[in-house]
């Protein structure tokens, strides 16, 4: 078994620079939570289901979990797959691991056997923590199947109902606490996942030093404080929900975290009303659903001050609806689990909030926008986004092939995103390099076609992907979710021809669907759309 501690991946010269600049302060997750609990033990920290924990109660539970995991034989440096939905237990489990030096691997409730087996293998995981049943799915048989191919994965612990004998998290939480040694802040605290909307996820080692810096910057830019009440509507394990500023940022600021078991407007709006939520975060497909639900909702959403939208491209037509519909500030967030996070500031002018995805949050985020040959792109022209900085990783965990592809020799991460940058440093995301359709040599941006389709009044949402074509190499297929009365495919193509665009941008094929396949966090999965086309499970 590989028990080597996963350490920081920045070269020492950079690490020193980030320490000298005051970004990396040597704080650890276990220690700052303890400080908050000492400073305000009776303040409410976490609300989920029927659970309401103060900082004092939460911190005491974290000690019990930390000792419980170690008592079970899980050792500092070990990796454990954590696959919990938005339940309160998520927090003492993962902070318990941080305090013990055990690394959670943040899996999403939507992940299934193939993905979980991949994570188990790459992480060399020794354990799994999950919930027995959630959203109609039984996790037990899946975990047994994962274990069959991962003999090292021996420690399995469950939250929920019908927990097998001896495998209960609730029992673990009874472990008498003992004082544990402080962790080294330059160690990886956990492995986060890359999104996998286009391929299998990679594992991202984030250290106490670098991640806590990203929380501190996010808290400052998003103006969180002790009065903040953050609703986790997206999965708690996702990097956006966790850190931008997310649940961890809220706890860092001494605020309160409220967990929504699902992102549906019914449940989320009820919690916003009941708990007087001040800030929450959604992905664009969910933003559309929320905006459509507001006019008929009877819930009082007046406590909401900020709606963050990020994770995928938000088009200006939708962005413009947010403030008038919800009466709160729109904040665009363009981030990645690998590091770099961009925000529009809360007081940014309207055109910045609507048309850009924000600017890098650290003065030491180095951003390069380059053409296909690696030469700098001119200001305002599209190019590949490369980045390096105090909270952007230099390597994935245990994946030399991905590292060779994804990082330049001088340590810049190739984000795979096509962006343009303006004079003030604001970035506009134009798409992913791989979302381009190469139609007989004519390069078509999927995002550009989608923007035109979304401008059609009867189109609720659209996603364009490339289809292999014997003559052209690739042709375009537009998946459309239509409103009633549904337009026809010829009408959609006719609409595109009125938009004043090149004929090769008119989708070759239009397919109407009721919903898009989604990634674990709810982003539209182009990978699954392409697979559906290949498998012939869609009709045009
Ligand atoms: P992940 O791999 O899940 O961490 O996803 C990160 C990727 O999501 C980025 O590289 C972008 O492609 C995409 N992304 C995140 N936020 C935004 C945004 N606000 N606008 C456009 N794309 C985004
Ligand atoms: O999509 C993402 O991964 C993401 C989006 C917004 C992210 O990781 C983040 C903010 O931190």
XYZ file of C-alpha atoms and ligand atoms in Angstrom:
574
model
C 0.000 0.000 0.000
C 1.230 3.465 -0.851
C 1.150 5.566 2.313
C 3.529 8.283 1.174
C 2.146 11.684 2.169
C 1.020 13.623 -0.912
C 2.986 16.860 -0.849
C 2.830 20.229 -2.452
C 3.570 20.272 -6.193
C 4.942 23.833 -6.515
C 8.707 24.323 -6.984
C 10.326 25.623 -3.781
C 11.137 29.059 -5.264
C 7.445 29.659 -5.958
C 6.402 28.281 -2.589
C 8.745 30.759 -0.897
C 7.373 33.610 -2.980
C 3.780 32.731 -2.021
C 4.728 32.527 1.643
C 6.594 35.824 1.572
C 3.624 37.506 -0.117
C 1.450 36.345 2.783
C -0.724 34.029 0.697
C 0.391 30.799 2.293
C 0.226 31.433 6.022
C 0.779 27.978 7.404
C -2.852 27.594 8.466
C -4.464 24.141 8.446
C -8.129 23.171 8.190
C -8.093 21.506 11.580
C -6.576 24.544 13.280
C -8.730 27.315 11.832
C -11.913 25.421 12.580
C -10.726 25.072 16.186
C -10.082 28.816 16.353
C -13.560 29.624 15.079
C -15.093 27.218 17.608
C -13.171 28.871 20.460
C -14.079 32.351 19.276
C -17.832 31.719 18.892
C -18.806 28.239 20.144
C -22.559 28.915 20.255
C -22.955 30.375 16.803
C -24.803 28.159 14.299
C -22.422 26.642 11.720
C -24.290 23.928 9.816
C -27.965 23.359 9.030
C -28.927 20.207 7.112
C -32.162 18.228 7.383
C -33.070 18.161 11.088
C -29.501 18.841 12.147
C -28.386 22.232 13.477
C -24.793 22.273 14.763
C -23.071 25.185 16.433
C -19.358 25.759 15.824
C -18.644 24.201 19.208
C -20.671 21.066 18.478
C -19.248 20.764 14.985
C -15.644 21.091 16.175
C -16.171 18.483 18.921
C -17.613 16.056 16.356
C -14.649 16.637 14.060
C -12.331 15.437 16.850
C -14.421 12.304 17.322
C -14.475 11.498 13.633
C -10.733 12.151 13.276
C -9.979 9.717 16.119
C -12.602 7.281 14.866
C -10.991 6.965 11.443
C -7.536 6.496 12.968
C -8.886 3.902 15.454
C -10.268 1.945 12.522
C -6.765 1.641 11.116
C -6.974 4.314 8.469
C -3.635 6.118 8.671
C -2.426 9.647 7.947
C -1.689 9.887 4.206
C -4.314 7.283 3.270
C -6.923 8.159 0.666
C -10.651 7.539 1.249
C -13.429 7.969 -1.323
C -16.115 10.202 0.183
C -19.426 10.087 -1.658
C -21.978 11.943 0.429
C -24.891 14.056 -0.753
C -25.830 17.372 0.866
C -26.207 16.015 4.390
C -24.739 17.587 7.526
C -22.474 14.573 8.165
C -20.394 15.546 5.121
C -18.679 18.265 7.189
C -17.513 16.384 10.303
C -16.456 13.508 8.027
C -14.207 15.596 5.817
C -12.920 17.962 8.520
C -12.279 14.878 10.657
C -10.133 13.511 7.854
C -8.322 16.860 7.480
C -7.545 16.869 11.189
C -6.308 13.270 11.041
C -4.241 13.812 7.878
C -6.399 11.367 5.907
C -7.213 12.537 2.368
C -10.833 12.514 1.235
C -11.367 12.057 -2.496
C -14.425 14.187 -3.253
C -16.726 11.980 -5.327
C -20.183 13.187 -6.383
C -23.397 11.305 -5.501
C -24.001 10.921 -9.246
C -20.816 8.884 -9.804
C -21.308 5.203 -10.504
C -19.204 2.044 -10.677
C -16.997 2.981 -13.644
C -16.032 6.354 -12.244
C -15.710 5.135 -8.661
C -13.460 2.259 -9.746
C -11.300 4.724 -11.644
C -10.960 6.957 -8.544
C -10.243 3.954 -6.318
C -7.476 2.847 -8.651
C -5.808 6.212 -9.255
C -6.071 7.272 -5.591
C -5.102 3.779 -4.320
C -7.976 4.313 -1.884
C -8.201 2.246 1.298
C -11.723 3.288 2.238
C -15.135 4.534 1.218
C -17.607 6.730 3.125
C -21.089 7.071 1.687
C -24.809 6.919 2.258
C -26.711 3.663 1.898
C -29.543 5.084 -0.190
C -30.122 8.446 -1.867
C -32.375 9.732 -4.654
C -33.626 6.221 -5.368
C -30.172 4.636 -5.657
C -28.696 1.876 -3.455
C -24.958 2.479 -3.052
C -24.106 -0.829 -1.318
C -24.037 -3.099 -4.380
C -22.061 -0.516 -6.336
C -19.421 -0.266 -3.611
C -19.182 -4.067 -3.439
C -18.527 -4.095 -7.189
C -15.843 -1.422 -6.840
C -14.206 -3.402 -4.021
C -14.075 -6.519 -6.177
C -11.477 -4.776 -8.356
C -9.810 -2.756 -5.591
C -8.581 -5.173 -2.919
C -6.962 -2.362 -0.880
C -10.355 -0.720 -0.367
C -11.289 -2.393 2.902
C -12.779 0.296 5.169
C -16.401 1.034 4.274
C -18.538 3.321 6.437
C -22.123 4.400 5.957
C -24.498 7.176 6.816
C -28.249 6.645 6.297
C -30.676 3.818 6.998
C -30.151 0.021 7.092
C -26.422 0.359 7.730
C -24.591 -2.981 7.864
C -23.347 -4.081 11.304
C -20.072 -2.455 12.327
C -20.013 0.026 9.454
C -21.914 2.930 10.944
C -20.661 6.501 10.870
C -22.973 7.247 13.772
C -21.018 4.714 15.889
C -17.707 6.174 14.731
C -18.918 9.574 15.963
C -18.929 8.118 19.533
C -15.126 7.648 19.547
C -13.568 9.382 22.579
C -11.458 12.277 21.318
C -7.708 12.540 21.852
C -5.243 15.244 21.003
C -3.744 14.702 17.571
C -0.547 16.178 16.114
C -0.974 19.235 13.875
C -0.761 18.564 10.153
C 1.888 20.150 7.971
C 0.207 22.914 5.903
C 2.212 22.020 2.797
C 0.657 18.532 2.680
C -2.238 17.808 0.374
C -5.407 17.966 2.476
C -7.578 16.164 -0.092
C -7.941 15.113 -3.707
C -10.505 17.115 -5.660
C -11.817 15.912 -9.026
C -11.572 17.581 -12.392
C -14.980 17.921 -14.020
C -14.986 15.135 -16.527
C -17.557 16.777 -18.799
C -15.290 15.667 -21.647
C -13.298 12.706 -20.265
C -12.572 10.648 -17.151
C -11.880 12.862 -14.131
C -8.351 13.396 -12.921
C -7.373 13.767 -9.244
C -6.221 17.157 -8.012
C -4.041 17.385 -4.880
C -4.822 20.622 -2.985
C -2.750 21.613 0.037
C -3.925 23.327 3.222
C -1.770 26.322 2.274
C -3.046 26.829 -1.246
C -6.723 26.031 -0.701
C -7.058 28.149 2.439
C -5.529 31.036 0.493
C -8.194 30.563 -2.187
C -10.867 30.640 0.542
C -9.452 33.827 2.057
C -9.408 35.632 -1.306
C -12.903 34.383 -2.180
C -14.288 35.521 1.179
C -12.854 39.001 0.624
C -14.101 39.387 -2.962
C -17.559 37.960 -2.237
C -17.763 40.065 0.950
C -18.641 37.222 3.331
C -18.722 37.727 7.078
C -20.354 36.276 10.193
C -23.779 37.336 8.934
C -23.469 35.258 5.729
C -25.935 32.399 5.275
C -24.807 30.281 2.330
C -27.108 27.748 0.681
C -25.383 24.717 -0.851
C -27.835 23.874 -3.636
C -25.241 22.216 -5.894
C -23.417 19.111 -4.588
C -21.312 19.968 -1.527
C -18.376 17.956 -2.885
C -18.004 20.099 -5.997
C -15.193 22.636 -5.970
C -17.505 25.586 -6.745
C -19.860 24.767 -3.848
C -16.917 24.065 -1.582
C -14.597 26.974 -2.161
C -15.800 29.831 -4.332
C -16.416 30.887 -1.564
C -18.817 28.031 -0.942
C -19.354 26.190 2.303
C -15.694 26.225 3.377
C -15.381 29.956 2.681
C -18.536 30.569 4.707
C -17.211 28.585 7.664
C -13.846 30.344 7.343
C -15.717 33.665 7.611
C -17.687 32.441 10.645
C -21.001 32.340 8.743
C -23.674 29.668 8.474
C -24.000 26.856 5.908
C -27.438 25.551 4.900
C -27.657 22.335 2.859
C -30.339 21.756 0.255
C -30.884 18.060 -0.469
C -31.600 18.919 -4.099
C -31.158 21.964 -6.310
C -34.834 22.052 -7.352
C -36.534 25.436 -6.933
C -39.125 23.807 -4.642
C -36.595 22.731 -2.040
C -34.043 25.492 -2.513
C -36.590 28.341 -2.432
C -38.234 26.913 0.696
C -34.848 26.889 2.448
C -33.978 30.402 1.267
C -37.220 31.600 2.858
C -36.952 29.575 6.073
C -33.251 30.151 6.790
C -32.993 33.710 5.377
C -30.226 32.665 2.975
C -28.025 35.530 1.726
C -25.949 33.874 -1.029
C -26.068 30.745 -3.167
C -24.513 29.308 -6.322
C -25.934 27.560 -9.384
C -24.791 26.305 -12.794
C -26.382 27.903 -15.890
C -28.881 25.107 -16.729
C -30.177 25.374 -13.156
C -30.239 29.180 -13.337
C -32.673 28.854 -16.253
C -34.943 26.592 -14.226
C -34.836 28.916 -11.198
C -35.534 32.028 -13.253
C -38.537 30.347 -14.848
C -39.814 29.251 -11.409
C -39.571 32.633 -9.637
C -42.667 34.320 -11.105
C -45.028 31.577 -9.864
C -43.242 30.847 -6.575
C -44.915 32.030 -3.364
C -41.639 31.896 -1.424
C -40.069 35.001 0.056
C -36.620 35.242 -1.542
C -35.906 38.773 -0.326
C -33.022 37.744 1.962
C -30.955 36.692 -1.070
C -28.273 39.260 -1.805
C -26.075 37.397 -4.300
C -26.725 34.698 -6.884
C -23.485 33.247 -8.173
C -23.572 31.545 -11.538
C -20.643 29.537 -12.812
C -19.329 26.198 -13.939
C -20.301 26.665 -17.573
C -20.939 29.533 -19.923
C -23.778 31.858 -18.966
C -25.126 33.683 -21.966
C -25.857 37.409 -21.703
C -29.584 36.931 -22.460
C -29.938 34.864 -19.294
C -27.462 36.921 -17.247
C -29.554 40.025 -17.895
C -32.659 38.409 -16.376
C -31.087 37.627 -12.988
C -31.141 40.971 -11.189
C -34.648 42.079 -12.292
C -36.137 38.624 -11.590
C -34.530 37.940 -8.206
C -33.756 41.437 -6.996
C -30.224 40.426 -5.996
C -26.720 40.858 -7.388
C -25.488 38.531 -10.126
C -21.942 37.303 -9.701
C -20.320 35.300 -12.487
C -17.741 32.766 -11.343
C -15.362 31.057 -13.731
C -13.311 28.507 -11.883
C -11.776 25.087 -12.018
C -10.898 22.489 -9.423
C -7.287 22.717 -10.641
C -7.151 26.231 -9.210
C -7.727 29.549 -11.009
C -10.965 31.280 -10.018
C -12.326 34.451 -11.646
C -15.098 36.622 -10.227
C -17.069 39.635 -11.323
C -16.994 41.930 -8.285
C -20.334 42.600 -6.579
C -20.167 46.280 -7.551
C -18.883 45.680 -11.108
C -20.728 47.652 -13.801
C -23.701 45.955 -15.465
C -21.897 45.195 -18.758
C -19.071 43.430 -16.889
C -21.495 41.301 -14.850
C -23.499 40.366 -17.942
C -20.802 39.893 -20.565
C -17.704 38.617 -18.741
C -16.840 35.718 -16.479
C -14.813 37.901 -14.142
C -11.118 38.344 -13.501
C -8.533 36.314 -11.569
C -8.875 36.652 -7.816
C -5.170 36.797 -6.925
C -2.660 39.470 -7.950
C -0.247 36.567 -8.482
C -2.484 34.588 -10.853
C -0.452 34.526 -14.052
C -2.685 34.302 -17.093
C -1.603 33.769 -20.690
C -3.937 33.823 -23.681
C -2.158 32.247 -26.661
C -2.919 31.217 -30.250
C -2.625 27.661 -31.595
C 1.161 28.087 -31.920
C 1.612 29.350 -28.373
C 2.188 32.992 -29.367
C 0.355 35.634 -27.275
C -3.089 36.471 -28.672
C -3.832 40.158 -29.184
C -5.953 41.889 -26.523
C -9.620 41.055 -27.068
C -8.985 38.189 -29.489
C -9.739 34.574 -28.580
C -6.982 32.226 -27.512
C -6.136 29.286 -25.260
C -6.085 30.111 -21.560
C -2.971 29.006 -19.654
C -2.457 29.798 -15.995
C -0.071 29.464 -13.068
C -0.323 30.823 -9.543
C -0.513 30.418 -5.767
C -3.499 28.056 -5.794
C -3.263 26.398 -9.226
C -1.763 22.915 -9.158
C 1.390 21.993 -11.079
C 0.503 18.311 -11.542
C -2.360 15.860 -11.178
C -2.082 13.013 -8.703
C -0.585 9.818 -10.091
C -1.194 10.543 -13.795
C 2.031 11.163 -15.798
C 0.252 11.028 -19.178
C -2.273 13.711 -18.202
C 0.518 15.807 -16.683
C 2.525 15.746 -19.899
C -0.539 16.980 -21.815
C -1.920 19.438 -19.322
C 1.086 21.443 -18.091
C 3.728 23.439 -19.964
C 7.417 22.977 -19.148
C 7.323 26.150 -17.070
C 4.368 24.930 -15.017
C 1.382 26.627 -16.638
C -1.863 24.650 -16.556
C -3.531 24.328 -19.951
C -7.137 24.950 -19.009
C -8.548 23.822 -22.369
C -10.710 26.953 -22.362
C -10.869 29.477 -25.186
C -11.144 32.984 -23.759
C -10.601 36.599 -24.643
C -9.205 39.145 -22.202
C -9.941 42.855 -22.065
C -7.810 45.828 -20.957
C -8.906 45.453 -17.330
C -8.143 41.740 -17.208
C -11.737 40.498 -17.396
C -12.070 37.164 -19.198
C -14.891 36.114 -21.485
C -15.143 32.374 -22.026
C -15.880 31.491 -25.641
C -15.874 27.719 -25.234
C -13.620 24.730 -24.783
C -10.954 24.064 -27.396
C -12.497 20.636 -27.941
C -16.028 22.011 -28.412
C -15.074 23.410 -31.775
C -16.572 21.672 -34.749
C -14.176 21.305 -37.620
C -16.567 21.264 -40.547
C -14.396 20.463 -43.535
C -11.827 22.959 -42.278
C -14.355 25.620 -41.286
C -14.012 25.953 -37.512
C -17.343 26.472 -35.825
C -17.676 27.361 -32.155
C -20.392 25.303 -30.484
C -20.970 28.152 -28.024
C -21.502 30.660 -30.806
C -24.239 28.567 -32.423
C -25.814 27.959 -29.019
C -25.989 31.705 -28.372
C -27.953 32.175 -31.610
C -30.280 29.275 -30.838
C -30.942 30.583 -27.333
C -32.008 33.912 -28.757
C -35.002 32.093 -30.346
C -38.042 32.740 -28.123
C -39.166 29.094 -28.229
C -35.741 27.691 -27.265
C -35.249 26.993 -23.540
C -31.731 25.572 -23.883
C -29.380 24.349 -26.603
C -26.179 22.312 -26.872
C -24.207 21.822 -30.064
C -21.760 18.957 -30.625
C -19.669 17.578 -33.458
C -20.755 14.409 -35.292
C -18.301 12.415 -37.430
C -19.094 12.930 -41.107
C -17.660 10.925 -44.029
C -17.285 13.970 -46.273
C -16.690 16.892 -43.955
C -14.795 15.115 -41.181
C -17.264 16.638 -38.712
C -20.689 18.186 -38.987
C -22.783 19.921 -36.328
C -25.732 18.620 -34.397
C -27.855 20.962 -32.264
C -29.731 19.450 -29.327
C -32.612 21.717 -28.408
C -34.967 21.829 -25.436
C -37.961 23.726 -26.825
C -40.821 25.540 -25.143
C -44.401 24.933 -26.286
C -45.445 25.416 -29.032
C -42.408 23.523 -30.268
C -40.737 24.835 -33.410
C -39.736 22.345 -36.112
C -36.172 21.559 -37.186
C -36.602 23.478 -40.471
C -37.873 26.479 -38.492
C -34.792 26.380 -36.281
C -32.514 26.256 -39.318
C -34.492 29.089 -40.925
C -34.010 31.100 -37.706
C -30.249 30.587 -37.889
C -30.259 31.915 -41.458
C -31.867 35.143 -40.235
C -29.025 35.702 -37.758
C -26.543 36.961 -40.314
C -24.009 34.162 -39.842
C -22.037 32.066 -42.313
C -24.070 29.221 -43.829
C -21.666 26.632 -42.401
C -22.788 27.677 -38.920
C -26.379 26.579 -39.505
C -26.621 23.254 -37.638
C -26.579 20.287 -39.998
C -28.932 18.403 -37.730
C -31.438 19.520 -35.078
C -32.590 17.085 -32.402
C -35.321 17.963 -29.886
C -34.943 16.516 -26.392
C -36.742 17.010 -23.067
C -33.535 17.343 -21.040
C -29.773 17.172 -21.491
C -27.627 14.509 -19.870
C -25.781 16.209 -17.029
C -22.453 15.820 -15.244
C -22.528 15.147 -11.518
C -22.849 18.843 -10.716
C -25.463 19.551 -13.371
C -23.405 20.896 -16.270
C -24.564 19.767 -19.701
C -22.476 16.726 -20.624
C -21.344 17.038 -24.242
C -19.560 13.720 -23.864
C -22.894 11.974 -23.215
C -24.627 13.871 -26.028
C -21.955 12.690 -28.468
C -22.262 9.145 -27.128
C -26.062 9.230 -27.597
C -25.589 10.277 -31.209
C -23.070 7.511 -31.821
C -25.344 4.940 -30.192
C -28.287 6.130 -32.299
C -30.469 6.638 -29.225
C -31.691 10.004 -30.468
C -33.829 10.818 -33.470
C -33.969 13.983 -35.517
P -14.009 21.346 -13.613
O -13.103 20.532 -14.468
O -15.277 20.729 -13.189
O -13.263 21.931 -12.475
O -14.522 22.451 -14.569
C -13.742 23.575 -14.901
C -14.147 24.033 -16.258
O -15.536 24.432 -16.246
C -13.412 25.250 -16.730
O -12.154 24.939 -17.264
C -14.376 25.771 -17.774
O -14.289 25.025 -18.959
C -15.735 25.485 -17.167
N -16.245 26.661 -16.462
C -16.272 26.888 -15.131
N -16.863 28.061 -14.858
C -17.234 28.613 -16.036
C -17.878 29.810 -16.427
N -18.309 30.698 -15.516
N -18.071 30.029 -17.746
C -17.659 29.136 -18.674
N -17.044 27.979 -18.370
C -16.832 27.713 -17.074
O -16.685 24.449 -12.759
C -15.882 24.496 -11.829
O -15.084 23.590 -11.578
C -15.886 25.711 -10.960
C -16.736 26.754 -11.223
C -16.728 27.876 -10.404
C -15.018 25.770 -9.875
O -14.179 24.734 -9.601
C -15.006 26.900 -9.048
C -15.876 27.955 -9.323
O -14.153 26.938 -8.007
